[in-house]
Short mmCIF file of C-alpha atoms in Angstrom, two decimals:
data_model
loop_
_atom_site.label_atom_id
_atom_site.label_comp_id
_atom_site.label_asym_id
_atom_site.label_seq_id
_atom_site.Cartn_x
_atom_site.Cartn_y
_atom_site.Cartn_z
CA UNK A 1 -38.41 -16.78 -10.33
CA UNK A 2 -36.67 -17.48 -13.59
CA UNK A 3 -32.91 -17.59 -13.73
CA UNK A 4 -32.63 -14.68 -16.13
CA UNK A 5 -34.86 -12.62 -13.89
CA UNK A 6 -32.75 -13.45 -10.87
CA UNK A 7 -29.59 -12.47 -12.70
CA UNK A 8 -31.17 -9.17 -13.72
CA UNK A 9 -32.26 -8.53 -10.13
CA UNK A 10 -28.73 -9.14 -8.93
CA UNK A 11 -27.26 -6.75 -11.47
CA UNK A 12 -29.81 -4.06 -10.64
CA UNK A 13 -29.26 -4.52 -6.94
CA UNK A 14 -25.50 -4.32 -7.24
CA UNK A 15 -25.79 -1.26 -9.45
CA UNK A 16 -27.97 0.46 -6.86
CA UNK A 17 -25.30 -0.05 -4.21
CA UNK A 18 -22.81 1.82 -6.36
CA UNK A 19 -25.27 4.56 -7.23
CA UNK A 20 -26.08 5.06 -3.55
CA UNK A 21 -22.40 5.33 -2.76
CA UNK A 22 -22.61 2.38 -0.41
CA UNK A 23 -19.94 0.63 -2.47
CA UNK A 24 -17.19 2.12 -4.57
CA UNK A 25 -14.93 0.82 -7.32
CA UNK A 26 -12.72 -1.02 -4.84
CA UNK A 27 -15.49 -3.62 -4.62
CA UNK A 28 -14.99 -4.25 -8.31
CA UNK A 29 -11.30 -4.84 -7.60
CA UNK A 30 -12.38 -7.56 -5.17
CA UNK A 31 -14.52 -9.18 -7.81
CA UNK A 32 -11.57 -9.19 -10.18
CA UNK A 33 -9.70 -11.31 -7.68
CA UNK A 34 -12.39 -13.97 -7.73
CA UNK A 35 -12.08 -16.72 -10.30
CA UNK A 36 -12.49 -20.48 -10.74
CA UNK A 37 -9.55 -21.15 -8.44
CA UNK A 38 -10.99 -18.83 -5.77
CA UNK A 39 -14.73 -18.82 -6.38
CA UNK A 40 -15.66 -17.57 -2.92
CA UNK A 41 -13.02 -14.94 -2.46
CA UNK A 42 -15.36 -11.98 -2.21
CA UNK A 43 -17.65 -13.55 0.36
CA UNK A 44 -14.65 -14.84 2.35
CA UNK A 45 -13.05 -11.44 2.51
CA UNK A 46 -16.33 -9.71 3.26
CA UNK A 47 -17.02 -12.20 6.06
CA UNK A 48 -13.60 -11.41 7.51
CA UNK A 49 -14.47 -7.75 7.29
CA UNK A 50 -17.73 -8.33 9.19
CA UNK A 51 -15.95 -10.31 11.92
CA UNK A 52 -13.20 -7.69 12.28
CA UNK A 53 -15.66 -4.81 12.27
CA UNK A 54 -18.03 -6.35 14.81
CA UNK A 55 -15.10 -6.73 17.15
CA UNK A 56 -13.76 -3.23 16.52
CA UNK A 57 -17.14 -1.55 17.00
CA UNK A 58 -17.54 -3.41 20.26
CA UNK A 59 -14.12 -2.29 21.46
CA UNK A 60 -14.86 1.26 20.41
CA UNK A 61 -18.12 1.33 22.36
CA UNK A 62 -16.30 0.11 25.45
CA UNK A 63 -13.43 2.57 25.04
CA UNK A 64 -15.72 5.55 24.58
CA UNK A 65 -17.81 4.58 27.60
CA UNK A 66 -14.86 4.88 29.93
CA UNK A 67 -14.77 7.71 32.48
CA UNK A 68 -11.59 8.94 30.91
CA UNK A 69 -11.40 8.14 27.22
CA UNK A 70 -8.02 6.88 26.10
CA UNK A 71 -7.73 8.23 22.57
CA UNK A 72 -4.53 6.31 22.07
CA UNK A 73 -6.71 3.22 22.14
CA UNK A 74 -9.60 4.64 20.15
CA UNK A 75 -7.67 5.99 17.17
CA UNK A 76 -5.93 2.73 16.11
CA UNK A 77 -9.31 0.97 16.07
CA UNK A 78 -10.82 3.61 13.84
CA UNK A 79 -7.71 3.55 11.67
CA UNK A 80 -8.06 -0.19 11.21
CA UNK A 81 -11.75 0.04 10.42
CA UNK A 82 -11.06 2.80 7.94
CA UNK A 83 -8.46 0.60 6.26
CA UNK A 84 -10.56 -2.52 5.98
CA UNK A 85 -13.70 -0.71 4.89
CA UNK A 86 -11.62 1.05 2.26
CA UNK A 87 -10.24 -2.27 1.03
CA UNK A 88 -13.75 -3.71 0.74
CA UNK A 89 -15.10 -0.68 -1.05
CA UNK A 90 -17.47 0.24 1.78
CA UNK A 91 -17.24 3.90 0.91
CA UNK A 92 -19.66 5.39 3.40
CA UNK A 93 -18.16 3.47 6.30
CA UNK A 94 -14.71 4.68 5.27
CA UNK A 95 -15.86 8.29 5.02
CA UNK A 96 -17.50 8.10 8.42
CA UNK A 97 -14.20 6.80 9.82
CA UNK A 98 -12.33 9.76 8.36
CA UNK A 99 -14.61 12.15 10.25
CA UNK A 100 -14.26 10.00 13.34
CA UNK A 101 -10.47 10.24 13.25
CA UNK A 102 -10.66 14.02 13.08
CA UNK A 103 -12.64 14.10 16.31
CA UNK A 104 -10.17 11.67 17.87
CA UNK A 105 -7.37 14.03 16.98
CA UNK A 106 -9.26 16.86 18.66
CA UNK A 107 -9.92 14.57 21.62
CA UNK A 108 -13.58 15.50 21.34
CA UNK A 109 -15.54 12.85 23.25
CA UNK A 110 -18.96 14.16 22.22
CA UNK A 111 -17.95 14.23 18.61
CA UNK A 112 -16.53 10.73 18.82
CA UNK A 113 -19.74 9.36 20.27
CA UNK A 114 -21.70 10.87 17.40
CA UNK A 115 -19.20 9.50 14.91
CA UNK A 116 -19.42 6.05 16.38
CA UNK A 117 -23.18 6.14 15.89
CA UNK A 118 -22.71 7.24 12.31
CA UNK A 119 -20.13 4.56 11.60
CA UNK A 120 -22.39 1.91 13.08
CA UNK A 121 -25.30 3.13 10.99
CA UNK A 122 -23.29 2.96 7.77
CA UNK A 123 -21.75 -0.34 8.73
CA UNK A 124 -25.04 -2.07 9.42
CA UNK A 125 -26.36 -0.68 6.17
CA UNK A 126 -23.54 -2.09 4.04
CA UNK A 127 -23.61 -5.34 6.00
CA UNK A 128 -27.29 -5.72 5.31
CA UNK A 129 -26.92 -4.87 1.62
CA UNK A 130 -24.00 -7.24 1.07
CA UNK A 131 -25.76 -10.08 2.87
CA UNK A 132 -28.70 -9.57 0.54
CA UNK A 133 -26.35 -9.52 -2.43
CA UNK A 134 -24.75 -12.81 -1.42
CA UNK A 135 -28.19 -14.37 -0.94
CA UNK A 136 -29.15 -13.37 -4.46
CA UNK A 137 -25.94 -14.90 -5.75
CA UNK A 138 -26.56 -18.11 -3.86
CA UNK A 139 -30.04 -18.39 -5.31
CA UNK A 140 -28.64 -18.06 -8.80
CA UNK A 141 -25.93 -20.65 -8.22
CA UNK A 142 -28.46 -23.00 -6.59
CA UNK A 143 -30.58 -22.73 -9.72
CA UNK A 144 -27.61 -23.82 -11.78
CA UNK A 145 -26.89 -20.36 -13.13
CA UNK A 146 -23.78 -18.20 -13.40
CA UNK A 147 -23.23 -14.94 -11.61
CA UNK A 148 -23.28 -12.27 -14.32
CA UNK A 149 -20.14 -10.18 -14.56
CA UNK A 150 -20.60 -6.63 -13.39
CA UNK A 151 -20.73 -4.15 -16.19
CA UNK A 152 -21.00 -0.62 -15.04
CA UNK A 153 -21.53 2.00 -17.67
CA UNK A 154 -21.31 5.00 -15.38
CA UNK B 1 -6.41 -22.94 -13.15
CA UNK B 2 -3.73 -20.38 -13.84
CA UNK B 3 -0.75 -20.73 -16.09
CA UNK B 4 2.23 -22.01 -14.17
CA UNK B 5 5.44 -20.44 -15.39
CA UNK B 6 8.67 -22.30 -14.87
CA UNK B 7 10.39 -19.71 -12.76
CA UNK B 8 7.69 -18.15 -10.66
CA UNK B 9 8.44 -15.24 -8.43
CA UNK B 10 8.15 -15.82 -4.72
CA UNK B 11 7.04 -12.94 -2.56
CA UNK B 12 7.22 -12.62 1.20
CA UNK B 13 4.27 -10.53 2.41
CA UNK B 14 4.27 -9.00 5.88
CA UNK B 15 1.18 -7.51 7.55
CA UNK B 16 -0.17 -7.71 11.08
CA UNK B 17 -3.79 -7.63 9.90
CA UNK B 18 -5.28 -10.95 8.86
CA UNK B 19 -7.65 -9.17 6.54
CA UNK B 20 -4.83 -7.35 4.76
CA UNK B 21 -2.79 -10.53 4.53
CA UNK B 22 -5.64 -12.27 2.79
CA UNK B 23 -5.98 -9.36 0.37
CA UNK B 24 -2.31 -9.09 -0.54
CA UNK B 25 -1.98 -12.85 -0.80
CA UNK B 26 -4.81 -13.03 -3.32
CA UNK B 27 -3.53 -10.03 -5.24
CA UNK B 28 -0.10 -11.62 -5.55
CA UNK B 29 -1.52 -15.02 -6.51
CA UNK B 30 -3.62 -13.35 -9.18
CA UNK B 31 -0.39 -11.79 -10.43
CA UNK B 32 1.10 -15.28 -10.77
CA UNK B 33 3.37 -15.02 -7.76
CA UNK B 34 3.94 -17.58 -5.08
CA UNK B 35 3.28 -16.06 -1.69
CA UNK B 36 4.34 -16.62 1.88
CA UNK B 37 2.63 -14.40 4.43
CA UNK B 38 3.77 -13.58 7.95
CA UNK B 39 2.21 -11.36 10.55
CA UNK B 40 5.25 -9.49 11.80
CA UNK B 41 8.61 -8.08 10.82
CA UNK B 42 10.40 -10.33 13.28
CA UNK B 43 8.77 -13.41 11.78
CA UNK B 44 9.90 -12.20 8.37
CA UNK B 45 13.47 -11.91 9.62
CA UNK B 46 13.23 -15.35 11.17
CA UNK B 47 12.14 -16.82 7.87
CA UNK B 48 15.00 -15.14 6.10
CA UNK B 49 17.38 -16.48 8.68
CA UNK B 50 18.29 -13.10 10.07
CA UNK B 51 18.20 -13.03 13.82
CA UNK B 52 16.87 -10.22 15.95
CA UNK B 53 19.65 -8.19 17.52
CA UNK B 54 18.33 -8.79 21.02
CA UNK B 55 18.21 -12.54 20.69
CA UNK B 56 20.59 -14.63 22.70
CA UNK B 57 23.74 -15.84 21.04
CA UNK B 58 23.02 -19.39 22.01
CA UNK B 59 23.09 -21.32 18.71
CA UNK B 60 20.94 -24.02 20.25
CA UNK B 61 18.14 -21.71 21.14
CA UNK B 62 15.59 -22.07 18.40
CA UNK B 63 12.13 -20.69 18.75
CA UNK B 64 11.57 -21.67 15.16
CA UNK B 65 10.14 -24.79 13.64
CA UNK B 66 12.17 -26.88 11.18
CA UNK B 67 10.11 -25.37 8.35
CA UNK B 68 11.31 -21.92 9.27
CA UNK B 69 14.94 -23.00 9.65
CA UNK B 70 15.07 -24.43 6.16
CA UNK B 71 13.01 -21.74 4.50
CA UNK B 72 15.88 -19.44 3.61
CA UNK B 73 17.87 -22.29 2.09
CA UNK B 74 15.05 -23.76 0.09
CA UNK B 75 13.11 -20.73 -1.01
CA UNK B 76 14.45 -17.88 -3.05
CA UNK B 77 12.61 -14.71 -2.15
CA UNK B 78 12.30 -12.29 -5.05
CA UNK B 79 10.49 -9.51 -3.22
CA UNK B 80 9.38 -8.46 0.23
CA UNK B 81 6.18 -6.47 0.51
CA UNK B 82 5.39 -5.11 3.93
CA UNK B 83 2.87 -2.95 5.73
CA UNK B 84 4.34 0.18 7.26
CA UNK B 85 2.30 0.42 10.48
CA UNK B 86 2.90 -2.70 12.52
CA UNK B 87 3.32 -3.12 16.27
CA UNK B 88 6.87 -3.84 17.38
CA UNK B 89 8.89 -3.75 14.21
CA UNK B 90 7.50 -1.36 11.62
CA UNK B 91 7.83 -1.93 7.90
CA UNK B 92 10.49 0.75 7.90
CA UNK B 93 12.48 -1.10 10.59
CA UNK B 94 12.21 -4.29 8.56
CA UNK B 95 13.36 -2.47 5.45
CA UNK B 96 16.41 -1.19 7.28
CA UNK B 97 17.30 -4.62 8.62
CA UNK B 98 17.03 -6.16 5.16
CA UNK B 99 19.12 -3.44 3.53
CA UNK B 100 21.74 -3.71 6.26
CA UNK B 101 22.17 -7.42 5.64
CA UNK B 102 24.79 -8.43 3.11
CA UNK B 103 22.85 -11.54 2.17
CA UNK B 104 19.50 -9.92 1.55
CA UNK B 105 20.03 -6.29 0.65
CA UNK B 106 19.53 -7.08 -3.00
CA UNK B 107 15.98 -8.26 -2.37
CA UNK B 108 13.61 -5.48 -3.45
CA UNK B 109 11.37 -4.23 -0.67
CA UNK B 110 8.01 -2.56 -1.18
CA UNK B 111 6.18 -0.67 1.56
CA UNK B 112 2.39 -0.41 1.85
CA UNK B 113 0.49 2.09 3.91
CA UNK B 114 -3.07 3.32 4.22
CA UNK B 115 -1.78 6.78 5.06
CA UNK B 116 -0.42 9.19 2.51
CA UNK B 117 2.40 10.88 4.43
CA UNK B 118 4.96 12.36 2.04
CA UNK B 119 7.72 12.43 4.66
CA UNK B 120 7.11 8.76 5.38
CA UNK B 121 7.17 7.89 1.69
CA UNK B 122 10.43 9.69 0.98
CA UNK B 123 12.05 8.24 4.08
CA UNK B 124 11.23 4.73 2.89
CA UNK B 125 12.40 5.37 -0.63
CA UNK B 126 15.62 6.88 0.67
CA UNK B 127 16.22 3.83 2.80
CA UNK B 128 16.05 1.70 -0.34
CA UNK B 129 12.41 0.74 -0.80
CA UNK B 130 11.65 0.20 -4.48
CA UNK B 131 8.04 1.29 -4.31
CA UNK B 132 5.56 2.69 -1.86
CA UNK B 133 1.98 1.55 -2.37
CA UNK B 134 -1.01 3.29 -0.86
CA UNK B 135 -3.65 0.92 0.42
CA UNK B 136 -5.93 -0.43 -0.79
CA UNK B 137 -3.40 -1.99 -3.14
CA UNK B 138 -4.78 -2.71 -6.58
CA UNK B 139 -3.94 -5.37 -9.14
CA UNK B 140 -2.55 -2.67 -11.41
CA UNK B 141 -0.05 -1.66 -8.71
CA UNK B 142 1.45 -5.13 -8.70
CA UNK B 143 2.45 -4.92 -12.35
CA UNK B 144 5.11 -2.46 -11.16
CA UNK B 145 6.74 -5.25 -9.22
CA UNK B 146 7.75 -7.47 -12.11
CA UNK B 147 10.75 -5.37 -13.24
CA UNK B 148 12.14 -5.26 -9.70
CA UNK B 149 11.79 -9.01 -9.27
CA UNK B 150 13.27 -9.67 -12.70
CA UNK B 151 16.37 -7.75 -11.68
CA UNK B 152 17.14 -10.13 -8.84
CA UNK B 153 16.56 -13.17 -11.00
CA UNK B 154 18.82 -11.86 -13.74
CA UNK B 155 21.37 -10.82 -11.17
CA UNK B 156 21.51 -14.29 -9.76
CA UNK B 157 21.77 -15.84 -13.17
CA UNK B 158 24.43 -13.58 -14.59
CA UNK B 159 26.25 -12.87 -11.34
CA UNK B 160 26.74 -9.34 -12.47
CA UNK B 161 25.52 -6.50 -10.31
CA UNK B 162 22.80 -4.67 -12.20
CA UNK B 163 22.77 -1.26 -10.67
CA UNK B 164 20.49 1.47 -11.76
CA UNK B 165 21.93 4.88 -11.46
CA UNK B 166 19.28 7.53 -11.08
CA UNK B 167 20.40 10.62 -12.90
CA UNK B 168 17.55 12.91 -11.79
CA UNK B 169 19.46 14.63 -9.05
CA UNK B 170 22.39 15.40 -11.28
CA UNK B 171 20.18 16.81 -13.97
CA UNK B 172 18.47 19.13 -11.54
CA UNK B 173 21.69 20.47 -10.18
CA UNK B 174 23.54 21.19 -13.37
CA UNK B 175 21.42 24.09 -14.64
CA UNK B 176 21.85 25.81 -11.32
CA UNK B 177 25.56 25.30 -11.47
CA UNK B 178 25.61 26.56 -15.00
CA UNK B 179 23.89 29.79 -14.09
CA UNK B 180 26.23 30.29 -11.22
CA UNK B 181 29.20 29.80 -13.51
CA UNK B 182 27.82 32.30 -15.97
CA UNK B 183 27.22 34.94 -13.34
CA UNK B 184 30.73 34.54 -12.06
CA UNK B 185 32.02 34.83 -15.58
CA UNK B 186 30.06 38.02 -16.13
CA UNK B 187 31.41 39.46 -12.91
CA UNK B 188 34.96 38.88 -13.92
CA UNK B 189 34.19 40.17 -17.42
CA UNK B 190 35.65 37.19 -19.04
CA UNK B 191 34.46 36.07 -22.40
CA UNK B 192 33.88 32.36 -22.37
CA UNK B 193 34.16 31.15 -25.91
CA UNK B 194 33.20 27.63 -24.91
CA UNK B 195 29.68 28.61 -23.91
CA UNK B 196 27.28 26.14 -25.41
CA UNK B 197 23.97 27.28 -26.81
CA UNK B 198 22.21 25.75 -23.83
CA UNK B 199 24.21 27.72 -21.34
CA UNK B 200 23.71 30.94 -23.23
CA UNK B 201 20.00 30.34 -23.36
CA UNK B 202 19.88 29.61 -19.65
CA UNK B 203 21.75 32.81 -18.95
CA UNK B 204 19.47 34.86 -21.13
CA UNK B 205 16.41 33.37 -19.51
CA UNK B 206 17.69 34.01 -16.04
CA UNK B 207 18.42 37.63 -16.76
CA UNK B 208 15.47 38.53 -18.88
CA UNK B 209 12.64 37.20 -16.77
CA UNK B 210 13.32 39.72 -14.11
CA UNK B 211 12.31 37.35 -11.35
CA UNK B 212 14.32 37.39 -8.21
CA UNK B 213 17.37 35.34 -8.82
CA UNK B 214 18.99 33.20 -6.19
CA UNK B 215 21.95 35.06 -4.82
CA UNK B 216 25.20 33.21 -5.07
CA UNK B 217 28.17 34.77 -3.35
CA UNK B 218 26.45 38.16 -3.45
CA UNK B 219 26.68 38.27 -7.19
CA UNK B 220 24.61 40.96 -8.77
CA UNK B 221 24.60 41.52 -12.44
CA UNK B 222 23.51 44.51 -14.37
CA UNK B 223 22.81 43.98 -17.96
#
């Protein structure tokens, strides 16, 4: 594939993530923080997010599977996940966490189980999409090209 | 390859989350600040050279490395930015400790939180926090920090206290007091020749709108 084509694909792909609401403008903030002195900032931070989230989702599954659910343990995990997903711009994950916290407050175990499933679904979606995005970027860089700056007109 | 200014600001960032530390560190670097990050309020106090109140008084007991011991002498901190929700010492606790210390109370402190709790925000501001940032913190938020950091630099250079008096509270109270004065004057049927146009206008507005007026000392006026 030609370089120009790859760059266009990347732009279209990124745009689709915003249009689908998978990412919000906070992701653009992240990109602003990347420059020549920190060329891998976005992927570093996103990788951290994946590592944190994998761990949190695991802990949440364990906590919710207990005979007696300790909501004092569950809520801080969801709070943290909400915070980091918000900082990344993973909008749908963040929104799912907001709903999750409401059910925690109500101490509704059923509701929390459903929320956890929803959070996982959204998380794996954004993880998948971002991994694809980074692959596209790597292909461009490997071909000697530059990552085009995001220009969103909407 | 950023521009290195001669006197760069140095910020101490406190957050228990590694992820958030990475974010705030990058944000501050991008704003041309030097950054030191720590993961707890107590570590922050250690770096500043302020001991915890429950530490032993043994001067030989050092749980700190030589780097930490010399930090306060060698590094001038221009701002502390801290997360609110942290285990052990919260950002609010850290703020209090800093403001209680004679050596460091002039360092501006900024609190960050992912939760928008008005009571929390006002409590922090009342305790002396300069700003309260909602997470996720944006680059644009950090531009608010420069004036606060400049103050400490100028202070140190000129050795004059640069205090900002906030007049908002006084301004809010004076119209109320004015109306009260006017009502009392009406009650006693005294003509006040010194009434300014503003006071007269305030009086007219208070009477003519017909809305329920706050009752001061059971004053009722009939016009």
